[in-house]
Amino acid sequence: MQVEGRIIICDAIDEIGISILKKAGLIVDYKPDVEPDDLITSVRDCDVIIVRSRTKITKDIIDAAPNVKIIARVGVGLDNIDTNYADTKGIRVLNAAEAAMNAVSELVIGHMLSLSRNIPKANDGIKVGRWLKKELVGSELRGKYLGIIGVGNIGRNVGRIAKCLRMNLIGYDIFPINQEYVREVGMIKTDLKTLLENSDFVTCHVPLSAETKYLINSETLSYMKPTAYLINTSRGEIIDEQSLFIALSEKRIAGAALDVFEVEPPTNTELLQLPNIICTPHIAAQTKEAQELASTVIAEKVIQTLLTNR
Ligand code: NAD
């Protein structure tokens, strides 16, 4: 099925989506490194704007694109798009909701194992000739309580994998958690405070919003056990990094693993250099499989939306 339209892609995406769009007859302007000044002129004749997380689609960019009908995010979170303003202009905002689910979940499990078995410390030690066998006595995931904050696509999938590792699951969400899922994995549903008080590992999977900004702050951190670990692969601003720094440096919690930061790349070196924190550079969705899937899903959704709206 052929469709007409002009598309700008503002961030690097897997080539499969680009080829699907071109095959459908669309004109694609691929500008993966475009800067805001250039973007504002480049969007002028576009029907569709495609982004990942780097490019911010602000009110000014939307105003500079009078023909735009669709803004599409090759990924999940929509916090880099002014969705409210897009809505007032009748612009459809699309995402690839489930494409990164498995990739993010596997990184969460990787971070839990890295924290509980001291894998980064063991690796660093051995590379500088230190045999830290006696010092690095870890703990096992089996039988531990995993608290999942935000039991959506990713939270649910993390729970399923953790269940296979014989962990116990505690879940908190502002919306009712699917009953069938609760039965399938044997999840205990509770409020945020009870989750934090009882979990050995806490993993965050909420979107960034006014309600979730600094959801993890000095008060909520104070509910956690001193032996507990915190993992964040959702958005950096979910955690108040200054409060996390205090909690980690005063050993009020055992450790943390972060894939996302308040500012990216992070500038908070005081926090990053603590011995009980592990960091990755926002790579949770960076797998070949997830990138291909997200790029394909978005290309197909864009074509379908243009076809149904013409
Ligand atoms: P989702 O929408 O399926 O699930 C989010 C869940 O959070 C929902 O169940 C929702 O009800 C719940 N929620 C919203 N506000 C809440 C609140 N105040 N308190 C408790 N629960 C709340 O989204 P998802 O696909 O599971 O993704 C979650 C987030 O992960 C995304 O919004 C995105 O920011 C992040 N993410 C990060 C990466 C990465 O590369 N690090 C990749 C993909 C997604």
Coordinates of C-alpha atoms and ligand atoms in Angstrom, one line a residue:
M1 CA 0.0 0.0 0.0
Q2 CA 1.5 3.4 -1.1
V3 CA 1.2 6.5 1.0
E4 CA 2.3 10.1 0.5
G5 CA 4.1 12.3 3.0
R6 CA 7.4 13.8 4.2
I7 CA 9.0 12.5 7.3
I8 CA 11.9 13.8 9.4
I9 CA 13.8 11.4 11.7
C10 CA 15.7 13.4 14.3
D11 CA 17.5 10.7 16.2
A12 CA 19.4 7.5 15.2
I13 CA 17.0 4.6 14.7
D14 CA 17.5 1.1 13.3
E15 CA 17.5 1.2 9.4
I16 CA 14.7 -1.4 9.1
G17 CA 12.1 1.3 9.9
I18 CA 13.6 3.7 7.4
S19 CA 13.4 1.2 4.7
I20 CA 9.8 0.3 5.5
L21 CA 8.8 4.0 5.3
K22 CA 10.6 4.5 2.0
K23 CA 9.1 1.3 0.5
A24 CA 5.6 2.7 1.4
G25 CA 6.4 5.8 -0.8
L26 CA 7.3 8.3 2.0
I27 CA 10.0 10.8 1.6
V28 CA 12.4 10.4 4.5
D29 CA 14.8 13.1 5.7
Y30 CA 17.2 11.2 8.1
K31 CA 19.0 13.7 10.4
P32 CA 20.1 11.7 13.4
D33 CA 22.3 14.4 14.8
V34 CA 20.1 17.4 14.1
E35 CA 20.4 20.3 16.6
P36 CA 17.4 22.4 17.8
D37 CA 18.3 25.5 15.6
D38 CA 18.5 23.4 12.4
L39 CA 15.4 21.3 13.5
I40 CA 13.1 24.3 13.7
T41 CA 13.7 25.0 10.0
S42 CA 13.9 21.3 8.9
V43 CA 10.4 20.5 10.2
R44 CA 8.6 23.2 8.2
D45 CA 7.3 20.9 5.4
C46 CA 7.0 17.7 7.4
D47 CA 3.9 15.5 7.9
V48 CA 5.6 13.3 10.5
I49 CA 8.4 13.9 13.1
I50 CA 10.1 10.8 14.4
V51 CA 12.4 10.9 17.5
R52 CA 14.0 8.7 20.1
S53 CA 14.9 10.3 23.4
R54 CA 17.6 12.8 22.5
T55 CA 15.5 15.3 20.5
K56 CA 13.0 17.4 22.5
I57 CA 9.8 18.2 20.6
T58 CA 8.7 21.5 22.3
K59 CA 5.9 23.9 21.6
D60 CA 8.3 26.0 19.4
I61 CA 9.2 23.0 17.2
I62 CA 5.5 22.1 16.9
D63 CA 4.6 25.7 15.9
A64 CA 7.3 25.6 13.3
A65 CA 5.7 22.5 11.7
P66 CA 2.3 23.6 10.4
N67 CA 1.7 20.4 8.4
V68 CA 2.7 17.9 11.0
K69 CA 0.0 15.2 11.7
I70 CA 2.1 12.7 13.7
I71 CA 4.9 12.8 16.2
A72 CA 6.3 9.3 16.8
R73 CA 8.7 8.1 19.5
V74 CA 10.8 5.1 18.7
G75 CA 10.6 3.9 22.3
V76 CA 8.3 4.2 25.3
G77 CA 8.5 7.4 27.5
L78 CA 6.9 10.5 25.9
D79 CA 8.5 13.0 28.3
N80 CA 10.6 14.5 25.6
I81 CA 7.5 15.5 23.6
D82 CA 5.1 18.3 24.6
T83 CA 2.1 15.9 24.3
N84 CA -0.4 18.4 25.8
Y85 CA 0.4 21.0 23.2
A86 CA 0.4 18.4 20.4
D87 CA -3.0 17.3 21.6
T88 CA -4.4 20.9 21.3
K89 CA -3.2 20.9 17.7
G90 CA -4.8 17.6 16.9
I91 CA -1.5 15.9 16.3
R92 CA -1.3 12.1 17.0
V93 CA 1.5 11.1 19.3
L94 CA 2.6 7.4 18.8
N95 CA 5.1 5.2 20.7
A96 CA 6.4 1.7 20.5
A97 CA 5.0 0.7 23.9
E98 CA 6.2 -2.9 24.3
A99 CA 9.3 -2.9 22.1
A100 CA 11.9 -2.4 24.9
M101 CA 10.1 -4.5 27.5
N102 CA 12.4 -7.5 27.4
A103 CA 15.6 -5.5 26.9
V104 CA 14.9 -3.3 29.9
S105 CA 13.8 -6.2 32.0
E106 CA 17.0 -8.2 31.3
L107 CA 19.2 -5.2 32.3
V108 CA 17.3 -4.9 35.6
I109 CA 18.1 -8.6 36.3
G110 CA 21.7 -7.9 35.3
H111 CA 21.9 -5.0 37.7
M112 CA 20.4 -7.1 40.5
L113 CA 23.0 -9.8 40.0
S114 CA 25.8 -7.2 39.7
L115 CA 24.8 -5.7 43.0
S116 CA 24.2 -8.9 44.9
R117 CA 27.3 -10.7 43.6
N118 CA 29.7 -7.7 43.4
I119 CA 30.4 -8.5 39.7
P120 CA 31.8 -5.0 38.8
K121 CA 34.1 -4.9 41.9
A122 CA 35.3 -8.4 41.2
N123 CA 36.1 -7.4 37.6
D124 CA 37.8 -4.1 38.5
G125 CA 39.9 -5.9 41.2
I126 CA 41.1 -8.7 39.0
K127 CA 42.2 -6.3 36.3
V128 CA 44.5 -4.5 38.7
G129 CA 45.9 -7.8 40.1
R130 CA 43.6 -8.0 43.2
W131 CA 42.1 -11.4 44.1
L132 CA 39.1 -10.3 46.2
K133 CA 37.7 -13.7 46.9
K134 CA 37.4 -13.3 50.7
E135 CA 36.0 -9.8 50.5
L136 CA 33.3 -10.5 47.9
V137 CA 30.8 -12.7 49.7
G138 CA 27.5 -12.0 47.9
S139 CA 23.9 -12.9 48.5
E140 CA 21.5 -14.8 46.4
L141 CA 18.3 -13.6 44.7
R142 CA 16.4 -16.7 45.5
G143 CA 13.8 -16.1 48.2
K144 CA 14.4 -12.3 48.3
Y145 CA 11.6 -9.8 48.0
L146 CA 11.6 -7.7 44.9
G147 CA 9.5 -4.6 45.1
I148 CA 8.2 -3.3 41.7
I149 CA 7.1 0.3 41.6
G150 CA 4.9 0.7 38.5
V151 CA 3.5 -2.7 37.4
G152 CA 3.1 -1.9 33.7
N153 CA 4.6 -3.6 30.7
I154 CA 8.2 -3.6 32.0
G155 CA 7.4 -4.0 35.7
R156 CA 5.2 -7.1 34.9
N157 CA 7.9 -8.6 32.7
V158 CA 10.7 -8.0 35.3
G159 CA 8.3 -9.8 37.8
R160 CA 7.9 -12.8 35.5
I161 CA 11.7 -13.2 35.1
A162 CA 12.3 -12.7 38.8
K163 CA 9.7 -15.3 39.6
C164 CA 11.8 -17.8 37.5
L165 CA 14.7 -16.9 39.8
R166 CA 12.4 -17.8 42.7
M167 CA 12.1 -14.3 44.1
N168 CA 9.0 -13.1 45.9
L169 CA 7.2 -10.2 44.3
I170 CA 5.6 -7.1 45.9
G171 CA 3.9 -4.6 43.6
Y172 CA 2.7 -1.0 43.8
D173 CA 0.9 0.9 41.1
I174 CA -1.6 3.8 41.1
F175 CA -3.9 1.8 38.9
P176 CA -5.3 -1.7 39.8
I177 CA -2.8 -4.4 38.9
N178 CA -4.2 -7.1 36.6
Q179 CA -5.6 -9.9 38.8
E180 CA -4.7 -12.7 36.4
Y181 CA -1.1 -11.5 36.5
V182 CA -1.1 -11.2 40.3
R183 CA -2.3 -14.8 40.5
E184 CA 0.2 -16.0 37.9
V185 CA 3.3 -14.7 39.7
G186 CA 1.9 -14.6 43.3
M187 CA 2.5 -10.9 43.7
I188 CA 1.6 -9.1 47.0
K189 CA -0.1 -5.8 46.1
T190 CA 0.5 -3.0 48.5
D191 CA 1.2 0.7 49.0
L192 CA 4.5 2.4 48.4
K193 CA 5.6 2.6 52.0
T194 CA 4.9 -1.1 52.7
L195 CA 6.7 -2.0 49.5
L196 CA 9.8 0.0 50.5
E197 CA 9.8 -1.3 54.1
N198 CA 9.7 -5.0 53.0
S199 CA 11.8 -5.3 49.8
D200 CA 15.3 -6.5 49.4
F201 CA 15.4 -5.0 45.9
V202 CA 13.3 -2.1 44.7
T203 CA 13.0 -1.5 40.9
C204 CA 11.3 1.6 39.5
H205 CA 9.2 1.3 36.3
V206 CA 6.9 4.4 36.4
P207 CA 6.8 7.1 33.7
L208 CA 8.1 10.5 34.5
S209 CA 5.3 12.9 35.4
A210 CA 4.6 15.6 38.0
E211 CA 3.5 12.9 40.4
T212 CA 6.5 10.6 39.9
K213 CA 9.2 13.3 39.9
Y214 CA 11.3 12.6 43.0
L215 CA 9.1 9.7 44.0
I216 CA 12.3 8.4 45.6
N217 CA 13.4 11.1 48.0
S218 CA 14.8 11.4 51.5
E219 CA 11.5 10.3 53.1
T220 CA 10.8 7.3 50.8
L221 CA 14.5 6.2 51.0
S222 CA 14.2 6.2 54.8
Y223 CA 11.6 3.5 54.6
M224 CA 14.0 1.1 52.9
K225 CA 16.0 -1.6 54.7
P226 CA 19.7 -0.9 55.3
T227 CA 20.4 -4.1 53.4
A228 CA 18.2 -3.2 50.4
Y229 CA 19.2 -2.3 46.9
L230 CA 17.5 0.3 44.6
I231 CA 17.5 0.0 40.8
N232 CA 16.3 2.6 38.4
T233 CA 15.9 2.1 34.6
S234 CA 12.8 4.3 34.2
R235 CA 13.7 8.0 34.2
G236 CA 16.4 9.8 36.2
E237 CA 14.1 12.4 37.7
I238 CA 12.1 9.7 39.5
I239 CA 15.0 9.8 42.1
D240 CA 16.3 12.8 44.0
E241 CA 20.0 12.1 43.4
Q242 CA 21.1 14.3 46.3
S243 CA 19.0 12.3 48.7
L244 CA 20.3 9.0 47.2
F245 CA 23.8 10.2 47.6
I246 CA 23.2 10.8 51.4
A247 CA 21.4 7.4 51.8
L248 CA 24.3 5.5 50.0
S249 CA 27.2 7.4 51.6
E250 CA 25.6 7.0 55.1
K251 CA 24.9 3.3 54.3
R252 CA 21.2 3.8 55.0
I253 CA 20.6 1.5 52.0
A254 CA 23.1 -1.1 50.7
G255 CA 23.5 0.0 47.1
A256 CA 21.9 1.2 43.9
A257 CA 22.1 0.7 40.2
L258 CA 21.2 3.4 37.8
D259 CA 20.7 3.4 34.1
V260 CA 19.1 6.8 34.0
F261 CA 20.1 10.2 35.6
E262 CA 18.6 13.6 36.4
V263 CA 21.1 15.0 33.8
E264 CA 22.4 12.9 31.0
P265 CA 25.3 12.3 30.7
P266 CA 25.4 12.7 34.5
T267 CA 27.5 15.4 36.1
N268 CA 26.9 14.4 39.7
T269 CA 30.4 12.8 40.1
E270 CA 30.1 12.7 43.9
L271 CA 27.3 10.2 43.6
L272 CA 28.8 8.2 40.7
Q273 CA 32.0 7.6 42.5
L274 CA 30.5 6.0 45.6
P275 CA 31.6 2.3 46.0
N276 CA 28.1 1.1 46.4
I277 CA 26.6 2.4 43.1
I278 CA 26.7 0.8 39.7
C279 CA 25.9 2.8 36.6
T280 CA 25.1 2.2 33.0
P281 CA 24.7 5.0 30.3
H282 CA 20.9 4.7 29.6
I283 CA 21.4 1.4 27.7
A284 CA 18.4 -0.5 29.0
A285 CA 16.7 -0.5 25.5
Q286 CA 20.0 -0.7 23.6
T287 CA 19.8 -4.2 22.2
K288 CA 19.7 -5.0 18.5
E289 CA 16.4 -6.8 19.0
A290 CA 14.7 -3.9 20.8
Q291 CA 15.9 -1.3 18.4
E292 CA 14.8 -3.3 15.4
L293 CA 11.4 -4.0 16.9
A294 CA 10.8 -0.3 17.9
S295 CA 11.8 0.9 14.5
T296 CA 9.6 -1.6 12.7
V297 CA 6.6 -0.9 15.0
I298 CA 6.8 2.8 14.6
A299 CA 7.2 2.7 10.8
E300 CA 4.1 0.4 10.6
K301 CA 2.1 2.6 13.0
V302 CA 3.0 5.8 11.0
I303 CA 2.0 4.2 7.7
Q304 CA -1.3 2.9 9.2
T305 CA -2.1 6.2 10.8
L306 CA -1.4 8.2 7.5
L307 CA -3.5 5.7 5.5
T308 CA -6.5 5.9 7.9
N309 CA -6.4 9.7 8.1
R310 CA -6.1 10.5 4.4
Ligands
NAD1 P1 3.8 1.3 31.2 O1 3.0 2.6 30.9 O2 3.4 0.0 30.6 O3 3.9 1.2 32.8 C1 4.0 2.2 33.7 C2 3.2 1.9 35.0 O4 3.5 2.9 36.0 C3 1.7 1.8 34.8 O5 1.2 0.6 35.2 C4 1.2 3.0 35.5 O6 -0.1 2.8 36.1 C5 2.2 3.1 36.6 N1 2.3 4.5 37.2 C6 2.2 5.7 36.7 N2 2.3 6.7 37.6 C7 2.5 6.0 38.8 C8 2.6 6.5 40.1 N3 2.6 7.8 40.4 N4 2.8 5.6 41.1 C9 2.8 4.3 40.8 N5 2.6 3.8 39.6 C10 2.5 4.6 38.6 O7 5.3 1.7 30.9 P2 6.5 0.7 30.7 O8 6.6 0.3 29.2 O9 6.5 -0.3 31.7 O10 7.7 1.7 30.9 C11 8.0 2.4 32.1 C12 8.9 3.5 32.0 O11 10.2 2.9 31.7 C13 8.7 4.4 30.8 O12 7.8 5.4 31.0 C14 10.0 4.9 30.4 O13 10.2 6.2 31.1 C15 11.0 3.9 31.0 N6 11.8 3.3 30.0 C16 13.2 3.4 30.1 C17 14.0 2.8 29.1 C18 15.5 2.9 29.2 O14 16.2 2.9 28.2 N7 16.1 3.1 30.4 C19 13.4 2.1 28.1 C20 12.1 1.9 28.1 C21 11.3 2.5 29.0

